[in-house]
């Protein structure tokens, strides 16, 4: 979310800004906070990708009014399904406890809120407790894989053939994703279709951009988001991936981009 574009889009109906820390790269939290203060708006961060990320040593969940974390099986820390909300305002706890349980309030069992069934079960909680013990070593492993990708793709990067999305210097990253940006849609498309022939599966994360889905009545004319969505590819990054595999994947990319 480009903070410089936020204020033009605020209307009388606007109550909150909902920025996404995409791929775990933090938004410009300082600028967004100033805009929110100036316009009396709440900030709710989608921090689904940003578990364990820090900005200048501060936990990512300490920014904004609420930060949402996803603990879905595909995330750095997972409970199979599940998530967490981080916030300072204790009054919200009552509301959230109710909403996740069909809107039924915990003290008098009335339905005061429109709710959903978002309860986490015991098995998922147990899975999370175990995963929590390993999450730091898992992130350390991811870092090794991530840095190997950087090293192996440095030639292509120097030649301007690929661009690696990197977190800023003041960010402690979680190495959740290794995402590259190609110069054109055709190059991305070619790679995406060719990699499976080598038994390598990259992901077109956020393709097409969600404002193009028929379910949403959103602004369709977003050329920058469309360009990014058209040209980025997330490369395999998981704990059992070896650095030798990373070398092979990067060689394949080099061959296929020739
Ligand atoms: C995974 C994800 C979500 C959804 O999280 P769930 O736990 O599946 O509800 C939302 N936003 C982003 C950016 C995600 O990656």
Tab-separated table of C-alpha atoms and ligand atoms in Angstrom:
chain	number	residue	atom	x	y	z
A	1	UNK	CA	0.000	0.000	0.000
A	2	UNK	CA	1.554	3.267	-1.124
A	3	UNK	CA	1.030	5.687	1.779
A	4	UNK	CA	1.175	8.636	-0.624
A	5	UNK	CA	-2.057	7.401	-2.233
A	6	UNK	CA	-4.063	6.782	0.928
A	7	UNK	CA	-5.422	10.236	1.707
A	8	UNK	CA	-6.919	10.790	-1.754
A	9	UNK	CA	-9.023	7.667	-1.246
A	10	UNK	CA	-10.473	8.525	2.168
A	11	UNK	CA	-14.210	9.361	2.113
A	12	UNK	CA	-16.868	10.058	4.784
A	13	UNK	CA	-17.496	6.317	4.865
A	14	UNK	CA	-13.905	5.370	5.670
A	15	UNK	CA	-13.340	4.033	9.175
A	16	UNK	CA	-10.048	2.172	8.893
A	17	UNK	CA	-6.956	1.585	6.797
A	18	UNK	CA	-6.148	-2.088	6.236
A	19	UNK	CA	-2.595	-2.409	4.938
A	20	UNK	CA	-0.929	-5.768	4.227
A	21	UNK	CA	2.675	-6.562	5.197
A	22	UNK	CA	3.057	-8.429	1.910
A	23	UNK	CA	5.500	-11.375	2.001
A	24	UNK	CA	6.440	-10.228	5.510
A	25	UNK	CA	7.894	-6.925	4.257
A	26	UNK	CA	6.572	-4.299	6.657
A	27	UNK	CA	4.503	-1.406	5.355
A	28	UNK	CA	5.643	2.163	5.965
A	29	UNK	CA	4.152	2.023	9.464
A	30	UNK	CA	5.227	5.536	10.511
A	31	UNK	CA	3.643	7.266	7.520
A	32	UNK	CA	0.476	5.196	7.845
A	33	UNK	CA	0.183	6.040	11.550
A	34	UNK	CA	0.462	9.763	10.817
A	35	UNK	CA	-2.238	9.545	8.137
A	36	UNK	CA	-4.512	7.566	10.459
A	37	UNK	CA	-4.071	10.085	13.299
A	38	UNK	CA	-4.656	13.042	10.997
A	39	UNK	CA	-7.884	11.516	9.657
A	40	UNK	CA	-9.074	9.836	12.863
A	41	UNK	CA	-8.984	6.342	11.364
A	42	UNK	CA	-8.094	2.936	12.814
A	43	UNK	CA	-5.269	0.883	11.321
A	44	UNK	CA	-5.762	-2.869	11.033
A	45	UNK	CA	-2.694	-4.658	9.669
A	46	UNK	CA	-2.888	-7.882	7.744
A	47	UNK	CA	0.288	-9.383	9.214
A	48	UNK	CA	-0.501	-12.908	7.978
A	49	UNK	CA	2.960	-13.161	6.394
A	50	UNK	CA	4.831	-11.335	9.108
A	51	UNK	CA	5.087	-13.674	12.112
A	52	UNK	CA	8.260	-12.875	14.103
A	53	UNK	CA	9.156	-9.881	11.915
A	54	UNK	CA	10.581	-6.835	13.698
A	55	UNK	CA	11.079	-3.197	12.695
A	56	UNK	CA	13.994	-1.476	14.468
A	57	UNK	CA	13.743	-4.291	17.019
A	58	UNK	CA	10.018	-3.718	17.652
A	59	UNK	CA	7.620	-6.641	17.086
A	60	UNK	CA	5.505	-6.133	13.962
A	61	UNK	CA	2.316	-6.695	15.990
A	62	UNK	CA	2.987	-3.568	18.064
A	63	UNK	CA	2.007	-1.260	15.176
A	64	UNK	CA	-1.522	-0.123	14.347
A	65	UNK	CA	-4.702	-0.744	16.358
A	66	UNK	CA	-4.888	-4.431	15.479
A	67	UNK	CA	-2.556	-6.829	13.692
A	68	UNK	CA	-3.915	-10.057	12.247
A	69	UNK	CA	-1.668	-13.118	12.055
A	70	UNK	CA	-2.511	-16.265	10.122
A	71	UNK	CA	-1.417	-19.638	11.463
A	72	UNK	CA	-2.566	-21.507	8.372
A	73	UNK	CA	-0.500	-24.543	7.402
A	74	UNK	CA	1.331	-22.613	4.678
A	75	UNK	CA	2.702	-19.938	7.021
A	76	UNK	CA	6.042	-19.737	8.856
A	77	UNK	CA	4.345	-20.607	12.151
A	78	UNK	CA	1.279	-22.798	11.829
A	79	UNK	CA	-1.457	-24.443	13.852
A	80	UNK	CA	-2.864	-26.138	10.694
A	81	UNK	CA	-5.668	-23.552	10.697
A	82	UNK	CA	-5.934	-20.630	13.032
A	83	UNK	CA	-4.533	-17.225	13.747
A	84	UNK	CA	-4.177	-14.453	16.273
A	85	UNK	CA	-5.085	-10.829	16.723
A	86	UNK	CA	-2.741	-8.428	18.505
A	87	UNK	CA	-4.069	-5.206	19.966
A	88	UNK	CA	-3.787	-2.915	22.981
A	89	UNK	CA	-7.446	-2.073	23.578
A	90	UNK	CA	-8.676	-4.616	26.132
A	91	UNK	CA	-12.324	-3.808	25.400
A	92	UNK	CA	-11.914	-5.577	22.079
A	93	UNK	CA	-11.306	-8.932	23.780
A	94	UNK	CA	-14.954	-9.316	24.781
A	95	UNK	CA	-16.071	-8.525	21.262
A	96	UNK	CA	-13.596	-10.893	19.590
A	97	UNK	CA	-14.390	-13.765	22.008
A	98	UNK	CA	-18.033	-13.314	21.112
A	99	UNK	CA	-17.570	-12.967	17.364
A	100	UNK	CA	-15.491	-16.154	17.056
A	101	UNK	CA	-18.219	-18.068	18.898
A	102	UNK	CA	-21.267	-17.229	16.727
A	103	UNK	CA	-21.530	-13.806	18.390
A	104	UNK	CA	-22.491	-15.348	21.729
A	105	UNK	CA	-21.183	-13.159	24.570
A	106	UNK	CA	-19.114	-15.143	27.092
A	107	UNK	CA	-20.743	-13.831	30.287
A	108	UNK	CA	-24.491	-13.818	29.618
A	109	UNK	CA	-24.674	-16.023	26.510
A	110	UNK	CA	-26.618	-13.449	24.576
A	111	UNK	CA	-25.959	-12.841	20.913
A	112	UNK	CA	-24.855	-9.222	20.887
A	113	UNK	CA	-22.715	-9.348	17.778
A	114	UNK	CA	-22.904	-10.844	14.328
A	115	UNK	CA	-20.538	-13.769	14.681
A	116	UNK	CA	-18.799	-16.556	12.831
A	117	UNK	CA	-17.527	-19.965	13.843
A	118	UNK	CA	-13.817	-19.227	14.196
A	119	UNK	CA	-12.973	-21.408	17.157
A	120	UNK	CA	-9.660	-23.222	17.251
A	121	UNK	CA	-9.821	-26.865	18.326
A	122	UNK	CA	-7.530	-28.638	20.807
A	123	UNK	CA	-5.637	-30.579	18.165
A	124	UNK	CA	-4.729	-27.400	16.330
A	125	UNK	CA	-3.679	-25.744	19.581
A	126	UNK	CA	-1.448	-28.733	20.432
A	127	UNK	CA	0.106	-28.570	16.956
A	128	UNK	CA	0.835	-24.884	17.521
A	129	UNK	CA	2.438	-25.460	20.927
A	130	UNK	CA	4.794	-27.996	19.407
A	131	UNK	CA	5.573	-25.848	16.369
A	132	UNK	CA	6.306	-22.910	18.631
A	133	UNK	CA	9.279	-24.822	20.027
A	134	UNK	CA	10.761	-25.177	16.559
A	135	UNK	CA	9.867	-21.879	14.968
A	136	UNK	CA	13.161	-20.145	15.707
A	137	UNK	CA	15.267	-22.978	14.334
A	138	UNK	CA	12.899	-23.178	11.362
A	139	UNK	CA	13.424	-19.490	10.608
A	140	UNK	CA	17.203	-19.949	10.940
A	141	UNK	CA	17.000	-22.759	8.344
A	142	UNK	CA	14.888	-20.595	6.067
A	143	UNK	CA	17.504	-17.853	6.308
A	144	UNK	CA	20.172	-20.208	4.957
A	145	UNK	CA	17.938	-21.161	2.003
A	146	UNK	CA	16.992	-17.539	1.388
A	147	UNK	CA	20.620	-16.399	1.367
A	148	UNK	CA	21.577	-19.219	-0.986
A	149	UNK	CA	18.927	-17.984	-3.430
A	150	UNK	CA	20.336	-14.457	-3.158
A	151	UNK	CA	23.824	-15.739	-3.910
A	152	UNK	CA	22.762	-17.970	-6.817
A	153	UNK	CA	20.572	-15.325	-8.440
A	154	UNK	CA	23.046	-12.459	-8.030
A	155	UNK	CA	24.248	-12.704	-11.640
A	156	UNK	CA	20.730	-12.525	-13.037
A	157	UNK	CA	20.033	-9.676	-10.651
A	158	UNK	CA	23.148	-7.763	-11.721
A	159	UNK	CA	22.060	-8.193	-15.340
A	160	UNK	CA	18.646	-6.749	-14.479
A	161	UNK	CA	16.872	-9.961	-15.519
A	162	UNK	CA	15.280	-10.547	-12.120
A	163	UNK	CA	14.645	-8.361	-9.128
A	164	UNK	CA	14.538	-9.878	-5.636
A	165	UNK	CA	12.046	-8.405	-3.189
A	166	UNK	CA	14.157	-7.642	-0.118
A	167	UNK	CA	13.173	-6.364	3.323
A	168	UNK	CA	14.669	-3.027	4.375
A	169	UNK	CA	17.855	-2.858	6.463
A	170	UNK	CA	16.042	-1.996	9.713
A	171	UNK	CA	13.836	-5.112	9.418
A	172	UNK	CA	14.416	-8.450	11.088
A	173	UNK	CA	12.857	-10.754	8.507
A	174	UNK	CA	11.236	-14.186	8.899
A	175	UNK	CA	12.346	-15.541	5.504
A	176	UNK	CA	8.797	-16.639	4.780
A	177	UNK	CA	8.997	-16.109	1.021
A	178	UNK	CA	11.553	-15.750	-1.710
A	179	UNK	CA	9.839	-13.734	-4.380
A	180	UNK	CA	11.344	-12.535	-7.627
A	181	UNK	CA	10.055	-9.991	-10.103
A	182	UNK	CA	10.596	-10.643	-13.794
A	183	UNK	CA	10.687	-7.882	-16.389
A	184	UNK	CA	7.631	-9.028	-18.323
A	185	UNK	CA	4.503	-11.113	-17.926
A	186	UNK	CA	5.732	-13.429	-20.697
A	187	UNK	CA	8.965	-14.193	-18.852
A	188	UNK	CA	7.052	-14.907	-15.655
A	189	UNK	CA	4.541	-17.027	-17.529
A	190	UNK	CA	7.278	-18.956	-19.314
A	191	UNK	CA	9.103	-19.706	-16.047
A	192	UNK	CA	5.921	-20.623	-14.226
A	193	UNK	CA	4.979	-23.104	-16.943
A	194	UNK	CA	8.475	-24.520	-17.503
A	195	UNK	CA	9.563	-25.098	-13.889
A	196	UNK	CA	7.156	-28.033	-13.325
A	197	UNK	CA	8.918	-29.862	-16.176
A	198	UNK	CA	11.928	-29.939	-13.835
A	199	UNK	CA	9.683	-30.923	-10.924
A	200	UNK	CA	9.969	-27.403	-9.454
A	201	UNK	CA	6.783	-25.657	-8.421
A	202	UNK	CA	6.768	-21.889	-8.042
A	203	UNK	CA	3.732	-19.989	-6.877
A	204	UNK	CA	1.953	-17.072	-8.542
A	205	UNK	CA	1.107	-15.449	-5.234
A	206	UNK	CA	-1.628	-12.790	-5.625
A	207	UNK	CA	-2.328	-13.566	-9.280
A	208	UNK	CA	-4.644	-12.261	-10.535
A	209	UNK	CA	-4.920	-9.306	-8.121
A	210	UNK	CA	-7.972	-9.825	-5.891
A	211	UNK	CA	-9.716	-6.663	-7.107
A	212	UNK	CA	-10.194	-8.469	-10.428
A	213	UNK	CA	-12.200	-11.323	-8.895
A	214	UNK	CA	-15.887	-11.159	-9.781
A	215	UNK	CA	-16.947	-11.456	-6.127
A	216	UNK	CA	-15.523	-8.064	-5.224
A	217	UNK	CA	-16.907	-4.749	-6.296
A	218	UNK	CA	-13.530	-3.004	-6.111
A	219	UNK	CA	-11.773	-0.475	-8.293
A	220	UNK	CA	-10.512	-2.435	-11.309
A	221	UNK	CA	-8.055	0.120	-12.641
A	222	UNK	CA	-4.934	-0.589	-10.562
A	223	UNK	CA	-2.093	-0.717	-13.116
A	224	UNK	CA	0.759	-0.887	-10.584
A	225	UNK	CA	-0.762	-3.759	-8.628
A	226	UNK	CA	-1.574	-5.491	-11.908
A	227	UNK	CA	2.000	-5.139	-13.147
A	228	UNK	CA	3.399	-6.553	-9.904
A	229	UNK	CA	0.871	-9.385	-9.891
A	230	UNK	CA	1.712	-10.170	-13.541
A	231	UNK	CA	5.459	-10.359	-13.056
A	232	UNK	CA	6.222	-11.868	-9.646
A	233	UNK	CA	6.874	-15.483	-8.787
A	234	UNK	CA	7.486	-16.998	-5.339
A	235	UNK	CA	10.146	-19.700	-5.507
A	236	UNK	CA	10.055	-22.857	-3.368
A	237	UNK	CA	11.167	-22.147	0.215
A	238	UNK	CA	10.514	-24.866	2.749
A	239	UNK	CA	12.497	-26.540	5.506
A	240	UNK	CA	13.503	-29.695	3.635
A	241	UNK	CA	14.757	-27.758	0.626
A	242	UNK	CA	18.535	-28.196	0.429
A	243	UNK	CA	21.022	-25.570	-0.718
A	244	UNK	CA	21.927	-27.966	-3.542
A	245	UNK	CA	18.307	-27.859	-4.676
A	246	UNK	CA	18.429	-24.062	-4.564
A	247	UNK	CA	21.505	-24.124	-6.818
A	248	UNK	CA	19.661	-26.382	-9.271
A	249	UNK	CA	16.538	-24.203	-9.261
A	250	UNK	CA	18.611	-21.092	-9.970
A	251	UNK	CA	20.470	-22.849	-12.821
A	252	UNK	CA	17.132	-23.830	-14.339
A	253	UNK	CA	15.926	-20.219	-14.094
A	254	UNK	CA	19.118	-19.065	-15.795
A	255	UNK	CA	18.656	-21.590	-18.621
A	256	UNK	CA	14.982	-20.810	-19.130
A	257	UNK	CA	15.486	-17.023	-19.138
A	258	UNK	CA	18.110	-17.238	-21.936
B	1	LIG	C1	-2.890	-16.574	4.544
B	1	LIG	C2	-3.290	-15.159	4.405
B	1	LIG	C3	-4.503	-14.694	4.885
B	1	LIG	C4	-5.569	-15.611	5.433
B	1	LIG	O1	-5.239	-16.239	6.573
B	1	LIG	P1	-6.188	-17.428	7.084
B	1	LIG	O2	-5.521	-17.897	8.328
B	1	LIG	O3	-6.214	-18.451	5.999
B	1	LIG	O4	-7.523	-16.818	7.314
B	1	LIG	C5	-4.780	-13.339	4.803
B	1	LIG	N1	-3.900	-12.475	4.272
B	1	LIG	C6	-2.721	-12.884	3.765
B	1	LIG	C7	-1.768	-11.876	3.198
B	1	LIG	C8	-2.384	-14.244	3.799
B	1	LIG	O5	-1.233	-14.662	3.276
